[in-house]
XYZ file of C-alpha atoms in Angstrom:
703
model
C 75.364 147.025 66.073
C 74.717 144.013 67.205
C 73.442 143.167 70.868
C 75.662 139.835 71.660
C 76.594 139.090 74.758
C 79.802 139.207 76.022
C 83.342 137.224 75.267
C 80.554 134.641 74.711
C 81.999 131.833 76.135
C 81.239 128.212 74.392
C 78.074 126.561 76.730
C 78.345 122.457 77.809
C 76.347 121.183 75.173
C 73.208 120.994 77.324
C 72.897 123.193 80.747
C 70.004 124.974 82.256
C 69.613 128.060 81.663
C 70.355 129.800 78.077
C 71.979 132.480 77.555
C 76.164 133.356 78.218
C 77.479 136.142 79.384
C 77.588 139.792 77.899
C 80.431 139.871 75.338
C 83.101 141.921 76.744
C 84.549 143.910 73.997
C 81.880 146.127 74.066
C 78.940 147.302 76.500
C 75.800 146.200 75.260
C 75.049 148.191 72.636
C 74.024 148.413 68.746
C 75.384 146.171 66.307
C 78.141 146.236 68.765
C 80.107 149.451 70.215
C 82.265 151.163 67.952
C 84.380 154.793 67.221
C 83.594 158.536 65.993
C 83.121 158.300 62.359
C 85.997 159.656 59.840
C 85.132 162.800 57.690
C 84.626 160.429 54.827
C 81.934 158.661 55.986
C 80.024 162.236 57.192
C 78.435 162.174 54.183
C 75.718 159.347 55.138
C 73.126 159.541 52.153
C 74.782 162.212 50.227
C 77.269 159.579 48.903
C 74.613 157.992 46.657
C 74.338 161.211 44.630
C 77.348 160.435 42.741
C 77.348 156.392 43.125
C 75.468 154.642 40.235
C 75.261 151.362 41.722
C 76.270 149.458 45.259
C 77.471 146.344 46.205
C 75.768 144.761 49.656
C 73.921 141.960 51.702
C 69.919 141.759 50.778
C 68.005 141.696 53.627
C 64.422 140.753 53.471
C 61.289 142.081 55.301
C 58.887 140.349 54.106
C 57.788 142.347 51.125
C 60.158 145.030 51.096
C 64.240 144.701 51.842
C 67.188 146.404 52.341
C 70.974 145.984 50.627
C 73.651 147.013 53.323
C 76.679 148.211 52.131
C 79.784 147.081 52.802
C 81.706 150.472 51.453
C 82.292 153.139 54.702
C 80.269 156.612 54.275
C 77.749 154.755 51.220
C 74.376 154.762 52.789
C 72.244 151.182 52.560
C 69.517 151.024 50.209
C 65.952 150.290 50.648
C 64.396 147.635 47.946
C 61.139 147.022 46.880
C 58.934 145.217 43.864
C 60.051 142.989 41.462
C 63.507 143.207 41.368
C 63.792 141.499 44.779
C 62.118 138.231 42.872
C 65.677 138.105 41.716
C 67.018 137.548 44.896
C 67.098 135.476 47.946
C 67.673 136.861 51.848
C 71.452 137.097 52.476
C 72.458 136.834 48.757
C 75.431 139.885 47.834
C 73.555 141.869 45.358
C 73.948 144.815 42.944
C 71.433 147.527 43.341
C 71.349 151.035 41.072
C 69.297 153.909 42.597
C 65.923 154.219 41.966
C 63.567 157.439 42.502
C 62.631 157.810 45.872
C 59.441 158.327 47.697
C 60.928 159.700 50.534
C 63.874 162.310 49.447
C 66.089 161.553 52.788
C 65.748 157.614 52.024
C 67.581 155.994 49.458
C 65.729 153.447 47.366
C 67.763 150.640 44.839
C 66.315 148.339 42.440
C 68.292 145.217 42.208
C 69.879 144.381 38.734
C 72.406 141.391 39.549
C 73.292 138.686 42.554
C 76.780 138.580 43.274
C 76.924 135.244 45.269
C 74.243 133.588 46.832
C 74.439 132.975 50.502
C 73.085 129.614 50.751
C 72.188 126.997 48.209
C 70.087 124.845 50.965
C 66.834 126.286 52.305
C 64.662 125.171 55.299
C 61.417 125.338 55.020
C 57.902 123.462 55.341
C 56.484 121.329 52.651
C 53.098 121.637 51.038
C 51.238 120.187 48.058
C 49.458 122.919 45.521
C 47.172 121.349 42.805
C 49.585 117.914 42.929
C 52.772 119.962 43.085
C 55.372 119.733 45.863
C 56.326 123.184 46.979
C 58.491 124.338 49.971
C 57.650 127.254 51.976
C 60.456 129.036 53.212
C 59.945 129.656 57.305
C 61.020 132.990 56.342
C 58.073 134.383 54.698
C 60.299 134.259 51.221
C 58.701 133.066 47.962
C 57.764 129.251 47.332
C 60.656 126.950 46.038
C 59.313 124.416 43.333
C 60.905 120.684 44.454
C 61.494 119.024 41.360
C 62.761 115.840 42.508
C 61.800 114.389 45.906
C 64.490 111.808 45.560
C 62.493 109.004 46.748
C 61.088 110.193 49.837
C 57.831 110.673 50.897
C 57.354 114.077 53.188
C 54.286 114.884 54.856
C 52.462 117.387 54.448
C 53.945 120.274 56.648
C 56.925 118.432 57.662
C 60.161 120.743 57.595
C 62.149 120.063 54.953
C 65.750 121.023 53.252
C 65.555 121.581 49.133
C 68.999 122.305 47.711
C 68.483 125.176 45.197
C 69.116 123.485 41.692
C 67.405 126.768 39.159
C 67.559 129.973 40.716
C 64.820 132.416 40.684
C 63.750 134.925 38.054
C 61.273 137.854 37.448
C 58.330 135.603 36.578
C 59.709 131.830 38.174
C 59.967 130.739 41.469
C 63.460 128.968 42.485
C 63.834 125.311 41.916
C 65.377 122.534 43.489
C 65.980 119.381 44.972
C 64.673 117.314 48.411
C 67.706 116.677 50.387
C 66.535 115.961 53.682
C 63.203 115.517 55.337
C 63.706 116.948 59.073
C 60.063 115.778 60.464
C 56.900 116.806 62.529
C 57.670 120.441 64.343
C 56.152 118.742 67.306
C 58.794 115.964 67.023
C 61.974 116.940 69.346
C 64.995 118.633 68.351
C 63.430 119.245 65.183
C 63.555 123.004 65.902
C 67.242 123.091 66.538
C 68.166 120.647 63.344
C 65.943 122.994 61.478
C 67.706 126.326 62.299
C 70.996 124.441 61.953
C 70.339 123.329 58.366
C 68.733 127.106 57.871
C 71.919 129.028 58.975
C 74.314 126.158 57.518
C 75.504 125.580 60.897
C 77.678 122.499 61.515
C 77.548 120.450 64.516
C 80.352 118.459 63.839
C 83.700 119.097 62.569
C 85.350 117.463 59.673
C 87.462 114.562 60.489
C 90.541 115.926 59.306
C 89.964 118.936 61.826
C 89.169 116.557 64.318
C 92.317 115.036 64.141
C 94.077 118.241 64.065
C 92.632 119.616 67.744
C 93.533 116.386 68.991
C 96.907 115.987 67.600
C 98.166 118.709 70.079
C 99.385 118.160 73.614
C 96.270 118.596 76.846
C 98.957 120.817 78.671
C 101.290 123.408 77.302
C 105.024 121.913 78.174
C 107.676 124.560 80.130
C 109.609 124.613 76.786
C 106.847 126.762 74.777
C 107.287 129.832 77.211
C 111.229 129.720 77.135
C 111.189 133.213 75.038
C 107.964 134.500 76.019
C 107.266 137.508 78.813
C 105.449 135.115 81.702
C 103.321 136.353 84.370
C 103.388 133.814 87.000
C 104.276 135.974 89.708
C 101.406 138.600 89.632
C 97.704 137.825 90.399
C 96.060 136.866 86.701
C 92.410 135.881 86.347
C 89.625 135.640 84.636
C 85.834 136.720 84.948
C 83.306 135.097 83.411
C 79.645 133.652 83.175
C 78.825 131.061 85.762
C 78.148 128.574 82.528
C 81.136 129.214 80.787
C 83.581 125.997 79.820
C 86.044 128.322 78.066
C 88.130 131.257 78.975
C 89.759 133.427 76.302
C 90.598 136.244 78.769
C 92.017 137.093 81.819
C 93.210 140.581 83.318
C 95.633 141.659 86.426
C 96.460 145.110 87.626
C 99.743 146.397 89.418
C 100.134 149.683 91.217
C 102.528 151.783 89.441
C 105.402 153.203 91.493
C 104.753 156.987 89.794
C 100.691 156.619 90.470
C 98.187 155.191 88.382
C 98.311 150.877 87.317
C 99.377 148.579 85.118
C 96.593 146.961 83.109
C 97.220 143.624 81.443
C 94.961 141.967 79.123
C 95.963 138.481 78.657
C 93.975 136.766 75.177
C 94.621 133.203 74.321
C 97.305 133.024 71.675
C 94.818 130.744 69.855
C 96.910 131.713 66.560
C 99.927 129.034 68.433
C 97.960 126.454 67.247
C 95.853 127.498 64.469
C 97.915 128.167 61.314
C 97.106 129.861 58.688
C 95.613 127.578 55.755
C 95.615 124.413 58.000
C 92.506 122.181 58.602
C 91.787 123.716 61.528
C 91.861 127.456 60.049
C 89.865 127.060 56.876
C 87.048 125.751 59.265
C 87.256 128.096 61.391
C 87.276 130.476 58.596
C 83.902 128.546 57.165
C 82.269 129.262 60.268
C 83.081 132.683 61.107
C 82.013 132.700 64.611
C 80.459 130.329 67.314
C 76.939 130.315 67.544
C 75.146 130.314 71.567
C 71.893 128.867 71.083
C 69.745 127.744 73.818
C 71.454 124.800 75.549
C 74.081 124.680 72.949
C 76.887 126.040 71.277
C 77.962 125.205 68.065
C 81.556 126.703 68.274
C 84.122 127.606 65.970
C 87.238 125.429 67.384
C 86.588 121.894 68.481
C 86.130 121.275 72.067
C 90.272 119.947 72.767
C 90.845 123.784 71.859
C 88.006 125.723 72.935
C 87.481 124.165 75.777
C 91.114 122.655 76.774
C 94.833 124.164 75.342
C 93.522 127.563 74.842
C 90.977 128.060 77.680
C 92.329 130.011 80.544
C 91.858 127.684 83.215
C 93.227 127.845 87.117
C 96.181 126.766 88.023
C 97.523 125.940 84.621
C 99.977 127.196 82.298
C 98.571 128.990 78.908
C 100.148 131.006 76.302
C 98.481 134.429 75.826
C 98.841 137.904 73.746
C 98.942 140.287 76.378
C 98.662 144.067 75.475
C 99.988 145.763 78.826
C 98.873 149.369 79.536
C 100.321 152.014 81.245
C 97.539 154.114 83.283
C 98.228 157.402 84.543
C 95.903 158.395 87.734
C 93.671 160.908 85.282
C 92.589 157.282 83.176
C 95.074 157.788 80.357
C 96.957 155.395 78.771
C 100.475 156.902 78.595
C 102.831 154.056 77.127
C 101.350 150.054 76.209
C 103.350 146.942 75.089
C 101.738 144.123 73.424
C 103.973 140.540 74.300
C 103.774 136.876 73.510
C 103.327 135.451 77.173
C 102.218 133.178 79.422
C 99.797 133.036 82.573
C 98.731 130.720 84.973
C 95.182 131.979 86.210
C 94.775 132.271 90.056
C 91.133 132.219 89.974
C 88.266 131.227 87.999
C 85.619 134.504 89.323
C 81.688 134.398 88.040
C 80.494 137.879 87.562
C 78.273 136.937 90.270
C 81.589 136.461 92.770
C 83.027 139.672 91.388
C 80.033 141.803 91.984
C 79.837 140.901 95.839
C 83.853 141.675 96.355
C 82.999 145.129 94.346
C 80.074 145.488 96.998
C 82.148 144.349 99.975
C 80.066 141.629 100.746
C 81.991 138.154 100.195
C 85.721 137.150 98.645
C 85.142 133.954 96.438
C 86.647 132.249 98.145
C 89.910 134.278 96.968
C 93.158 134.855 98.440
C 93.884 138.864 100.296
C 95.694 140.043 97.404
C 93.381 138.740 94.082
C 90.815 140.387 96.408
C 92.277 143.860 96.663
C 93.306 143.698 92.969
C 89.603 142.939 92.438
C 88.565 145.860 94.193
C 91.294 147.977 92.528
C 89.945 147.287 89.004
C 86.551 148.334 90.059
C 87.954 151.818 90.341
C 89.938 151.820 87.493
C 87.191 150.569 85.575
C 84.988 153.162 86.733
C 87.367 155.964 86.062
C 87.601 154.666 82.371
C 83.691 154.451 81.823
C 83.468 158.151 82.733
C 86.234 159.193 80.282
C 84.689 157.085 77.617
C 81.139 158.686 78.165
C 82.505 162.465 78.557
C 83.807 161.677 74.706
C 80.375 160.744 73.746
C 80.338 156.487 73.601
C 76.788 155.326 73.726
C 75.586 153.145 76.666
C 72.965 150.452 76.497
C 72.127 149.481 79.657
C 68.941 147.379 79.620
C 68.667 143.561 80.646
C 69.053 140.747 78.255
C 66.788 137.506 77.934
C 67.704 134.155 78.984
C 65.647 131.343 78.963
C 65.471 128.918 82.144
C 65.008 124.720 80.695
C 64.129 122.316 82.924
C 66.050 118.670 83.075
C 64.724 117.618 79.946
C 65.842 120.776 78.277
C 62.278 122.107 77.680
C 61.821 125.989 78.057
C 59.875 127.254 81.370
C 60.341 130.624 81.739
C 62.420 133.995 80.202
C 63.920 135.756 82.810
C 66.278 139.212 82.587
C 69.689 138.976 83.031
C 70.330 142.028 84.285
C 73.727 143.951 83.985
C 76.041 144.048 86.713
C 79.219 146.150 88.032
C 81.155 143.347 87.309
C 79.949 143.128 83.456
C 80.873 146.791 83.042
C 84.278 145.966 84.679
C 85.659 143.544 82.560
C 83.767 145.301 79.523
C 85.980 148.169 80.037
C 89.097 146.422 80.027
C 88.499 144.692 76.514
C 87.640 147.860 75.111
C 90.368 149.507 76.058
C 92.692 146.288 75.049
C 90.717 146.490 71.499
C 91.393 150.404 70.928
C 94.984 150.060 72.374
C 96.170 147.553 69.342
C 94.066 149.089 66.637
C 95.899 152.547 67.303
C 99.306 150.422 67.240
C 98.543 148.875 63.521
C 97.258 151.499 61.892
C 100.528 151.615 59.539
C 100.064 148.023 58.723
C 97.389 146.568 56.805
C 95.033 145.876 59.180
C 91.293 144.472 60.213
C 88.915 146.589 61.948
C 85.876 146.730 63.279
C 83.880 149.659 61.771
C 80.762 151.382 62.742
C 79.657 154.048 60.824
C 77.229 157.120 61.670
C 73.348 156.567 61.333
C 71.490 157.706 57.904
C 70.101 160.660 57.941
C 66.594 159.022 57.069
C 66.274 157.021 59.939
C 68.040 159.607 62.382
C 65.020 162.197 60.849
C 62.670 159.339 61.765
C 64.276 158.637 65.103
C 63.293 162.545 65.666
C 59.775 161.633 65.380
C 59.615 159.239 67.448
C 61.349 160.723 70.019
C 58.937 163.758 70.088
C 56.452 161.342 70.076
C 57.404 159.694 73.166
C 57.543 163.195 74.368
C 61.769 163.158 74.788
C 63.213 166.475 73.639
C 65.801 166.167 71.235
C 69.395 167.410 72.120
C 71.706 169.984 70.566
C 73.878 167.741 68.128
C 71.583 165.143 67.757
C 71.312 166.015 63.308
C 75.108 166.596 63.480
C 75.092 163.251 63.918
C 77.315 163.383 67.555
C 77.031 159.912 69.545
C 76.848 162.524 72.660
C 73.692 163.911 71.541
C 72.311 160.308 71.574
C 73.683 159.160 74.966
C 72.130 162.484 76.207
C 68.997 160.779 75.232
C 69.522 157.348 76.641
C 70.767 159.762 80.130
C 67.252 161.542 80.226
C 64.984 158.862 80.206
C 66.983 156.960 82.398
C 64.479 155.394 85.116
C 61.082 155.995 84.065
C 59.242 153.734 82.549
C 59.733 154.638 78.775
C 63.359 153.740 79.647
C 63.338 150.601 77.364
C 61.198 151.853 74.877
C 63.333 154.576 73.975
C 66.816 152.657 74.123
C 65.466 150.152 71.406
C 64.501 153.260 69.446
C 68.174 154.407 69.300
C 69.298 151.061 68.834
C 66.946 150.404 65.768
C 68.356 153.797 64.560
C 72.184 152.935 64.831
C 73.646 151.300 61.513
C 75.401 147.475 62.011
C 79.190 147.577 63.094
C 80.943 145.236 60.455
C 84.797 144.107 60.044
C 86.620 146.263 57.432
C 90.408 146.573 56.495
C 89.105 150.661 55.723
C 89.493 152.166 59.387
C 86.014 154.354 59.428
C 85.803 154.849 63.423
C 83.509 153.717 65.419
C 80.509 155.376 66.076
C 79.110 154.052 69.026
C 82.057 153.698 71.121
C 83.333 157.338 69.646
C 86.478 155.874 69.114
C 88.592 156.557 65.816
C 90.319 153.226 65.643
C 88.822 149.931 67.126
C 89.627 146.088 66.414
C 88.354 143.265 67.769
C 91.422 141.163 69.755
C 89.876 139.842 72.626
C 88.413 136.512 71.842
C 89.631 134.367 69.105
C 88.117 131.541 70.631
C 85.064 132.025 69.256
C 85.510 135.021 66.334
C 87.716 134.274 63.267
C 88.528 138.305 62.600
C 90.210 138.250 66.537
C 92.218 135.171 65.033
C 93.408 137.058 61.894
C 94.046 139.940 64.310
C 96.772 138.282 66.568
C 98.501 136.978 63.023
C 98.906 140.319 62.247
C 99.960 141.309 65.576
C 102.561 138.512 66.058
C 103.728 139.069 62.448
C 104.536 142.410 63.159
C 106.345 141.394 66.984
C 108.501 138.631 65.140
C 109.164 141.708 62.818
C 107.811 139.335 59.681
C 105.326 142.106 58.806
C 107.825 142.846 55.433
C 106.201 144.123 52.007
C 105.197 140.221 50.736
C 103.358 139.771 53.882
C 101.432 143.000 53.649
C 101.048 142.813 50.657
C 99.098 139.477 51.350
C 97.273 141.236 53.565
C 95.938 143.869 51.859
C 94.480 140.983 49.132
C 92.931 138.910 51.623
C 91.498 141.334 54.322
C 88.563 142.821 51.926
C 87.252 139.337 52.133
C 87.709 138.248 55.620
C 85.869 141.157 56.501
C 83.007 140.743 54.109
C 82.886 137.223 55.271
C 83.260 136.873 59.021
C 80.281 140.373 58.890
C 77.935 137.941 56.888
C 78.873 135.039 59.378
C 78.200 137.366 62.105
C 75.380 138.057 60.780
C 73.871 134.848 60.320
C 74.767 133.515 63.831
C 72.943 137.088 65.974
C 69.936 135.723 63.164
C 69.943 132.211 64.001
C 70.590 133.140 68.021
C 67.363 135.910 67.829
C 65.310 133.415 66.089
C 65.808 130.166 68.565
C 65.201 132.830 71.417
C 62.647 134.152 70.022
C 60.973 129.999 69.353
C 61.954 129.083 73.105
C 59.934 132.461 74.038
C 56.665 131.222 72.269
C 56.852 128.279 73.782
C 57.555 129.012 77.100
C 54.717 131.235 76.409
C 51.946 128.639 75.188
C 50.843 127.143 78.582
C 50.100 130.970 79.516
C 47.645 131.811 76.314
C 44.174 133.229 78.259
C 46.067 134.806 80.742
C 46.416 138.510 81.626
C 49.444 140.630 82.115
C 50.580 143.679 82.931
C 53.207 145.483 80.982
C 54.502 148.577 78.592
C 53.433 149.839 75.038
C 57.229 149.341 73.433
C 56.483 150.539 69.889
C 53.237 151.605 67.519
C 53.167 151.042 63.898
C 50.115 151.456 61.501
C 49.193 147.705 62.007
C 49.088 147.200 65.615
C 50.767 147.917 68.915
C 53.390 146.080 70.639
C 53.648 145.324 74.501
C 56.951 144.538 76.611
C 55.479 142.183 79.691
C 57.012 143.567 82.912
C 57.713 140.225 84.625
C 57.912 137.715 81.607
C 60.362 139.188 79.224
C 59.148 138.762 76.354
C 57.058 141.150 73.895
C 54.022 140.906 71.672
C 51.397 142.714 69.256
C 48.066 143.645 69.865
C 46.903 144.035 66.191
C 44.255 146.684 64.810
C 42.070 144.044 64.549
C 41.849 142.938 68.188
C 41.133 146.971 69.452
C 37.374 146.313 69.542
C 36.198 149.251 71.513
C 36.226 151.773 68.590
C 38.428 152.462 65.241
C 41.830 153.348 65.382
C 43.845 156.160 63.180
C 47.681 155.638 62.700
C 49.304 159.266 62.999
C 53.042 158.473 61.616
C 54.064 161.752 62.746
C 53.312 161.209 66.255
C 53.991 157.251 66.563
C 50.320 156.826 67.965
C 47.002 154.861 67.377
C 44.004 157.554 67.944
C 40.353 156.012 68.448
C 38.192 158.150 65.393
C 35.286 158.091 67.912
C 36.233 158.270 71.380
C 39.817 159.822 70.822
C 41.803 157.296 72.802
C 45.456 157.429 72.292
C 47.989 154.716 72.054
C 51.526 155.824 72.234
C 54.803 154.272 73.129
C 55.931 154.045 76.930
C 52.122 153.473 78.371
C 51.122 150.900 81.031
C 49.096 148.066 79.641
C 47.435 145.537 80.233
C 46.791 142.288 77.947
C 45.812 139.360 77.384
C 47.868 136.405 75.944
C 45.116 135.295 72.777
C 47.800 133.294 70.755
C 51.227 131.749 71.062
C 52.231 131.239 67.299
C 55.421 128.809 66.705
C 55.505 129.274 63.572
C 55.671 132.906 63.176
C 57.820 132.828 66.262
C 55.036 135.517 67.161
C 53.086 136.170 70.465
C 49.430 137.913 70.250
C 47.753 139.713 72.515
C 44.538 141.349 73.230
C 44.370 145.055 74.767
C 41.782 144.971 78.031
C 39.766 147.692 78.192
C 41.490 149.290 81.813
C 44.740 150.945 80.795
C 46.413 153.031 83.098
C 46.852 156.943 82.310
C 50.397 157.812 80.894
C 53.217 158.719 83.923
C 51.339 155.567 85.788
C 53.852 153.091 86.548
C 53.813 149.637 85.867
C 52.726 147.115 87.993
C 55.529 144.516 88.761
C 53.264 141.717 89.505
C 51.932 139.521 86.756
C 48.311 139.380 88.780
C 47.506 136.257 86.631
C 50.237 133.990 88.187
C 51.516 133.702 91.804
C 53.947 136.319 92.713
C 57.480 134.273 93.216
């Protein structure tokens, strides 16, 4: 699952802190949060016993990679060796099964490239024996530059090459130089390189801009004459302090017979972005908004994303509302989806709502709105309890965000803690997504699918848990999400909590978009979709279109046939663009972390060992929210041997054991911008396991 933030509202083009608030469609979780897998997906890797080949996206990890299966119930393939040379990172490939060195891990060989992910590659310009090459930053093989097009790049410059000759088993790819970005030390070069690498457009085509500007700035009264209006009750938004677009609002009313009527009101983007229009085609091409440190690459132009579709306070806006009647026990007893119009009474930040929930303020809101917020807190807790009882996972760890100065330079990396106000809005969005998906099951539809983990990954997780001293609960080997949630609960408040959370998270599959409802494992939900963020996610816009056709009784046989044909490709493309966005956001965040730490080279820090590998151990610092590597070559006091079964490093002479969860004191030896990597040296004094790590970074003044 993806750990992306809330219903990410597009950020302003420049601001002082990097990350937008959390995603609203689900609590922080794996590639997302999703439902209980359907029976056909429980076979896991066994499906490969009868499958000859699979198709999927290639994700390279240096000298090996994975072909990520798009077919529910079919496991991913591990790939290494010469066949990797046929494809490039992100390509859609066909692979066949190969003999596996580990029976529980399916391995494969790439036999052909189905579709190239991109034709432009970003890298570092090099000359080898007088010949020009591009060295891709992701560690892939060099690309021969066949034509410089009259440009004169300098050794080490970042540049862009268009591939004209694809790689073969015995020859590197070749291409034409199309752009020299300049020295990495130049301002904004890193951002430009990232945009080119992930093919992210910072400008919209003229036809798209023209269409976006053709709408009126405000919604005329005639637009809601045929719609259900919610002007008579408190409706409001809850977002991050730096949010600029607001695509979801909530309302809550008491029911005379007991319980509540919860309204989740989502911007009706489909009213403006019509199928096949320039806006639609460009939105599909982008797939999602991308949130980088200090900027956003939006899916929709700002006249829509920040204007007409944004649910701003005191302005009438067109919405698609999911109205759910909830009984006192927290169950949805009835619901309806309606085209609607709202006028937001208040723009709340998460911090505003947190104060109200704690009884420490009213954020300047009217009394009836404050009372509604307090009731919402109780309803959200009830919904969360029900979700946890059915086995839904909850990854309750902080996220990193960058603090920048007035000129946009990163100055610090801090934790953004998860508040009760985040959980409130997450629960309401989760419930709406699940309710809409359930209603639309008998029609062609686009689901958010999260399959149960592979057997191989679960076996590896069990080994790591035992190495960390964490008991494996009943139901673990049956692939029950409740068993994983029990693990998360068992380490709550302990020094190893963030380490165990990350271990579990990495053991799960990525969530994807698919017309086949295979359920959502992470959410322990049988039926789930993405309905709540059409401003920033193309799949949500597709979901809105299908729902609206159903509401208008236009979802006839012809239209259902259309969607059956279109949805598989939409799901594949949207999933690929989501992964590209997540990779871009993560890579840029890692870059900024390294840039922050450059000024701290030589300083010492307290932290905790977050993972142990054959080549060293990773340490998460306590006060600056970054992680770095202590390579085995930097462990000078002994010769260390890796114990794979226990995930530990053991000193051969003195018997010293290094394991996950241990407090550690390290010195920052290097901050490598090129590799996006921090290199630590382990200092000689390591507190014994069980001691809580210091909360103070002794190398700097306490804040």
